């Protein structure tokens, strides 16, 4: 209405003044006419503000008399319309009038609630800052998540977490508890949701290391180490070792070794954690010990390593004639007396020394023992198996000759057809190389 009045006023001013302006612009030749034009311009300058002031005065009078009466009448009409709906029991229709026409949001919220349109009622209560009422109606509607979101907006994190938990949204509940600084409560909910790793992290942050490791172990239940989870299995075993759970750690490292014998330092871990066998103790009391006891003291000098290794191979050949089975060669099964005489035990082989084909179910033969002997020589020369399969002996130990390193490499090749095919083949290479190179003494051959 105001815009229409303004347009009318502008149109009148334009209609009234345009002819005079045109006449003034066309008749400017004589001084008399110029004077008349000047007076006309002054008149227009005075007239335009007067007309504008008159317009605003009329508008003010209209607004506070006729307009106000019309507005009051319209408001009363809306109220009567809403009252009629309410009398008929149409509370949602009445609420819509109060919200959209009368802008009475509180009354509208009450009527929405009365009409059981809890979503609309909650929306208006939330708009009005009545968050408790909004949450109550969201829950009545069955939208617990919406109630939780209201709590989040108000910074009521614990309340929001409880609501998310009630709604079955445990991850969201745990995240909010964590945000609120309630890490133990969050860890509990993470566990219930199956998020064991995250629960483990929170428990460890709270200083509950043992419980954290146990929780981490839950994430691996029912699994076997493979390329997708081997890092997690290694970390689990490492944590167990750290808190003194040696046997549990050893069992996990052995499982990893079956999946990937060359993974990190698993083989060395197995050797460190493997408890001594009763046979070793008995033999030690009789003046004998296993090769393991030699290696545990550190790497063996290349010259002595080679002599001892050759003696092992010779004794192995002799043992075959007396029924020694293939595939049982390891430092734990090799017994050495004071004169370096070798004998062998018949017991389960540590996975670190099992040939690749044996892990695939193929029957072991002499080449399986050649593989195991190569691993043993590598360990004697370096002191551990940490880098077996990835680093040559000469890259770790400076005083080992190249030709001896080549023999080790040929013994531990993954494909058995690529290894030495017999122990005699090894001796042939050793004799030829020892004659051409001035390297460790092999006269004991």
PDB file of C-alpha atoms in Angstrom, residues 35-182:
ATOM      1  CA  UNK A  35      13.181  35.389 -15.171  1.00  0.00           C
ATOM      2  CA  UNK A  36       9.872  33.540 -15.425  1.00  0.00           C
ATOM      3  CA  UNK A  37      11.747  30.280 -15.837  1.00  0.00           C
ATOM      4  CA  UNK A  38      13.838  30.995 -12.735  1.00  0.00           C
ATOM      5  CA  UNK A  39      10.719  31.666 -10.679  1.00  0.00           C
ATOM      6  CA  UNK A  40       9.201  28.446 -11.949  1.00  0.00           C
ATOM      7  CA  UNK A  41      12.249  26.437 -10.908  1.00  0.00           C
ATOM      8  CA  UNK A  42      12.169  27.996  -7.429  1.00  0.00           C
ATOM      9  CA  UNK A  43       8.478  27.151  -7.181  1.00  0.00           C
ATOM     10  CA  UNK A  44       9.156  23.554  -8.129  1.00  0.00           C
ATOM     11  CA  UNK A  45      11.998  23.258  -5.616  1.00  0.00           C
ATOM     12  CA  UNK A  46       9.611  24.401  -2.862  1.00  0.00           C
ATOM     13  CA  UNK A  47       6.660  22.341  -4.114  1.00  0.00           C
ATOM     14  CA  UNK A  48       8.350  18.958  -4.314  1.00  0.00           C
ATOM     15  CA  UNK A  49       9.354  18.742  -0.581  1.00  0.00           C
ATOM     16  CA  UNK A  50       5.891  19.999   0.393  1.00  0.00           C
ATOM     17  CA  UNK A  51       4.246  17.268  -1.638  1.00  0.00           C
ATOM     18  CA  UNK A  52       6.584  14.645  -0.137  1.00  0.00           C
ATOM     19  CA  UNK A  53       5.846  15.856   3.383  1.00  0.00           C
ATOM     20  CA  UNK A  54       2.135  15.784   2.602  1.00  0.00           C
ATOM     21  CA  UNK A  55       2.466  12.174   1.392  1.00  0.00           C
ATOM     22  CA  UNK A  56       4.153  10.975   4.563  1.00  0.00           C
ATOM     23  CA  UNK A  57       1.629  12.843   6.708  1.00  0.00           C
ATOM     24  CA  UNK A  58      -1.282  11.197   4.900  1.00  0.00           C
ATOM     25  CA  UNK A  59       0.402   7.807   5.210  1.00  0.00           C
ATOM     26  CA  UNK A  60       0.959   8.295   8.962  1.00  0.00           C
ATOM     27  CA  UNK A  61      -2.665   9.278   9.516  1.00  0.00           C
ATOM     28  CA  UNK A  62      -3.865   6.322   7.457  1.00  0.00           C
ATOM     29  CA  UNK A  63      -1.610   3.876   9.245  1.00  0.00           C
ATOM     30  CA  UNK A  64      -2.798   4.951  12.687  1.00  0.00           C
ATOM     31  CA  UNK A  65      -6.475   5.119  11.861  1.00  0.00           C
ATOM     32  CA  UNK A  66      -7.913   3.155   8.979  1.00  0.00           C
ATOM     33  CA  UNK A  67      -4.843   0.897   8.552  1.00  0.00           C
ATOM     34  CA  UNK A  68      -4.665   0.079  12.253  1.00  0.00           C
ATOM     35  CA  UNK A  69      -8.332  -0.716  12.310  1.00  0.00           C
ATOM     36  CA  UNK A  70      -7.958  -2.975   9.284  1.00  0.00           C
ATOM     37  CA  UNK A  71      -4.972  -4.733  10.822  1.00  0.00           C
ATOM     38  CA  UNK A  72      -6.789  -5.212  14.120  1.00  0.00           C
ATOM     39  CA  UNK A  73      -9.750  -6.593  12.251  1.00  0.00           C
ATOM     40  CA  UNK A  74      -7.492  -8.998  10.276  1.00  0.00           C
ATOM     41  CA  UNK A  75      -5.769 -10.204  13.475  1.00  0.00           C
ATOM     42  CA  UNK A  76      -9.132 -10.775  15.080  1.00  0.00           C
ATOM     43  CA  UNK A  77     -10.226 -12.708  12.016  1.00  0.00           C
ATOM     44  CA  UNK A  78      -7.127 -14.967  12.318  1.00  0.00           C
ATOM     45  CA  UNK A  79      -7.740 -15.479  16.022  1.00  0.00           C
ATOM     46  CA  UNK A  80     -11.357 -16.356  15.353  1.00  0.00           C
ATOM     47  CA  UNK A  81     -10.245 -18.766  12.624  1.00  0.00           C
ATOM     48  CA  UNK A  82      -7.765 -20.452  14.997  1.00  0.00           C
ATOM     49  CA  UNK A  83     -10.364 -20.553  17.789  1.00  0.00           C
ATOM     50  CA  UNK A  84     -12.841 -22.216  15.464  1.00  0.00           C
ATOM     51  CA  UNK A  85     -10.275 -24.890  14.537  1.00  0.00           C
ATOM     52  CA  UNK A  86      -9.428 -25.409  18.166  1.00  0.00           C
ATOM     53  CA  UNK A  87     -13.129 -25.751  19.105  1.00  0.00           C
ATOM     54  CA  UNK A  88     -13.497 -28.418  16.420  1.00  0.00           C
ATOM     55  CA  UNK A  89     -10.520 -30.316  17.814  1.00  0.00           C
ATOM     56  CA  UNK A  90      -8.373 -29.458  14.784  1.00  0.00           C
ATOM     57  CA  UNK A  91      -5.409 -28.449  16.901  1.00  0.00           C
ATOM     58  CA  UNK A  92      -2.785 -28.801  14.154  1.00  0.00           C
ATOM     59  CA  UNK A  93      -4.788 -26.463  11.847  1.00  0.00           C
ATOM     60  CA  UNK A  94      -5.149 -23.994  14.693  1.00  0.00           C
ATOM     61  CA  UNK A  95      -1.424 -24.239  15.393  1.00  0.00           C
ATOM     62  CA  UNK A  96      -0.654 -23.516  11.727  1.00  0.00           C
ATOM     63  CA  UNK A  97      -2.698 -20.271  11.933  1.00  0.00           C
ATOM     64  CA  UNK A  98      -0.901 -19.212  15.102  1.00  0.00           C
ATOM     65  CA  UNK A  99       2.487 -19.957  13.584  1.00  0.00           C
ATOM     66  CA  UNK A 100       2.145 -18.622  10.043  1.00  0.00           C
ATOM     67  CA  UNK A 101      -0.432 -15.811  10.400  1.00  0.00           C
ATOM     68  CA  UNK A 102      -0.327 -14.646  14.002  1.00  0.00           C
ATOM     69  CA  UNK A 103       3.383 -15.415  14.600  1.00  0.00           C
ATOM     70  CA  UNK A 104       2.565 -16.677  18.083  1.00  0.00           C
ATOM     71  CA  UNK A 105       5.092 -19.523  18.129  1.00  0.00           C
ATOM     72  CA  UNK A 106       4.610 -20.560  21.736  1.00  0.00           C
ATOM     73  CA  UNK A 107       0.856 -20.937  21.325  1.00  0.00           C
ATOM     74  CA  UNK A 108       1.460 -22.756  18.053  1.00  0.00           C
ATOM     75  CA  UNK A 109       3.890 -25.165  19.770  1.00  0.00           C
ATOM     76  CA  UNK A 110       1.364 -25.921  22.497  1.00  0.00           C
ATOM     77  CA  UNK A 111      -1.341 -26.656  19.920  1.00  0.00           C
ATOM     78  CA  UNK A 112       0.977 -28.793  17.771  1.00  0.00           C
ATOM     79  CA  UNK A 113       1.758 -30.805  20.887  1.00  0.00           C
ATOM     80  CA  UNK A 114      -1.953 -31.063  21.726  1.00  0.00           C
ATOM     81  CA  UNK A 115      -2.597 -32.278  18.192  1.00  0.00           C
ATOM     82  CA  UNK A 116       0.237 -34.855  18.610  1.00  0.00           C
ATOM     83  CA  UNK A 117       2.325 -33.356  15.841  1.00  0.00           C
ATOM     84  CA  UNK A 118       5.382 -33.707  18.036  1.00  0.00           C
ATOM     85  CA  UNK A 119       7.892 -32.986  15.294  1.00  0.00           C
ATOM     86  CA  UNK A 120       6.456 -29.508  14.572  1.00  0.00           C
ATOM     87  CA  UNK A 121       6.026 -28.813  18.269  1.00  0.00           C
ATOM     88  CA  UNK A 122       9.631 -29.816  19.019  1.00  0.00           C
ATOM     89  CA  UNK A 123      10.854 -27.632  16.152  1.00  0.00           C
ATOM     90  CA  UNK A 124       9.125 -24.543  17.593  1.00  0.00           C
ATOM     91  CA  UNK A 125      10.171 -25.275  21.171  1.00  0.00           C
ATOM     92  CA  UNK A 126      13.737 -25.577  19.948  1.00  0.00           C
ATOM     93  CA  UNK A 127      13.370 -22.249  18.106  1.00  0.00           C
ATOM     94  CA  UNK A 128      12.062 -20.662  21.319  1.00  0.00           C
ATOM     95  CA  UNK A 129      15.067 -21.986  23.269  1.00  0.00           C
ATOM     96  CA  UNK A 130      12.928 -24.421  25.269  1.00  0.00           C
ATOM     97  CA  UNK A 131      15.363 -27.271  24.652  1.00  0.00           C
ATOM     98  CA  UNK A 132      14.164 -29.574  27.432  1.00  0.00           C
ATOM     99  CA  UNK A 133      10.649 -29.458  26.056  1.00  0.00           C
ATOM    100  CA  UNK A 134      11.999 -29.942  22.515  1.00  0.00           C
ATOM    101  CA  UNK A 135      13.924 -33.065  23.572  1.00  0.00           C
ATOM    102  CA  UNK A 136      10.883 -34.428  25.377  1.00  0.00           C
ATOM    103  CA  UNK A 137       8.741 -34.129  22.249  1.00  0.00           C
ATOM    104  CA  UNK A 138      11.435 -35.549  19.958  1.00  0.00           C
ATOM    105  CA  UNK A 139      11.467 -38.609  22.195  1.00  0.00           C
ATOM    106  CA  UNK A 140       7.657 -38.784  22.141  1.00  0.00           C
ATOM    107  CA  UNK A 141       7.882 -38.748  18.365  1.00  0.00           C
ATOM    108  CA  UNK A 142      10.380 -41.614  18.589  1.00  0.00           C
ATOM    109  CA  UNK A 143      13.196 -39.531  17.118  1.00  0.00           C
ATOM    110  CA  UNK A 144      15.770 -40.016  19.860  1.00  0.00           C
ATOM    111  CA  UNK A 145      18.591 -38.962  17.537  1.00  0.00           C
ATOM    112  CA  UNK A 146      16.968 -35.548  17.083  1.00  0.00           C
ATOM    113  CA  UNK A 147      16.750 -35.228  20.862  1.00  0.00           C
ATOM    114  CA  UNK A 148      20.441 -36.112  21.094  1.00  0.00           C
ATOM    115  CA  UNK A 149      21.287 -33.468  18.499  1.00  0.00           C
ATOM    116  CA  UNK A 150      19.505 -30.829  20.593  1.00  0.00           C
ATOM    117  CA  UNK A 151      21.593 -31.880  23.595  1.00  0.00           C
ATOM    118  CA  UNK A 152      24.727 -31.610  21.473  1.00  0.00           C
ATOM    119  CA  UNK A 153      23.831 -28.072  20.400  1.00  0.00           C
ATOM    120  CA  UNK A 154      23.368 -27.127  24.035  1.00  0.00           C
ATOM    121  CA  UNK A 155      26.749 -28.645  24.971  1.00  0.00           C
ATOM    122  CA  UNK A 156      25.114 -31.378  27.047  1.00  0.00           C
ATOM    123  CA  UNK A 157      27.483 -34.073  25.800  1.00  0.00           C
ATOM    124  CA  UNK A 158      26.789 -36.711  28.436  1.00  0.00           C
ATOM    125  CA  UNK A 159      23.049 -36.384  27.936  1.00  0.00           C
ATOM    126  CA  UNK A 160      23.550 -36.587  24.163  1.00  0.00           C
ATOM    127  CA  UNK A 161      25.694 -39.706  24.579  1.00  0.00           C
ATOM    128  CA  UNK A 162      23.002 -41.391  26.676  1.00  0.00           C
ATOM    129  CA  UNK A 163      20.388 -40.587  24.052  1.00  0.00           C
ATOM    130  CA  UNK A 164      22.524 -41.873  21.170  1.00  0.00           C
ATOM    131  CA  UNK A 165      23.176 -45.032  23.162  1.00  0.00           C
ATOM    132  CA  UNK A 166      19.438 -45.382  23.760  1.00  0.00           C
ATOM    133  CA  UNK A 167      18.873 -44.983  20.014  1.00  0.00           C
ATOM    134  CA  UNK A 168      21.355 -47.785  19.293  1.00  0.00           C
ATOM    135  CA  UNK A 169      23.907 -45.377  17.827  1.00  0.00           C
ATOM    136  CA  UNK A 170      26.779 -46.607  19.978  1.00  0.00           C
ATOM    137  CA  UNK A 171      29.624 -45.225  17.873  1.00  0.00           C
ATOM    138  CA  UNK A 172      28.120 -41.717  18.050  1.00  0.00           C
ATOM    139  CA  UNK A 173      27.566 -42.174  21.771  1.00  0.00           C
ATOM    140  CA  UNK A 174      31.180 -43.242  22.305  1.00  0.00           C
ATOM    141  CA  UNK A 175      32.515 -40.342  20.242  1.00  0.00           C
ATOM    142  CA  UNK A 176      30.551 -37.851  22.340  1.00  0.00           C
ATOM    143  CA  UNK A 177      31.652 -39.462  25.618  1.00  0.00           C
ATOM    144  CA  UNK A 178      35.222 -39.252  24.414  1.00  0.00           C
ATOM    145  CA  UNK A 179      34.710 -35.595  23.527  1.00  0.00           C
ATOM    146  CA  UNK A 180      33.315 -34.998  27.012  1.00  0.00           C
ATOM    147  CA  UNK A 181      36.493 -36.479  28.502  1.00  0.00           C
ATOM    148  CA  UNK A 182      34.831 -39.655  29.772  1.00  0.00           C
TER     149      UNK A 182
END
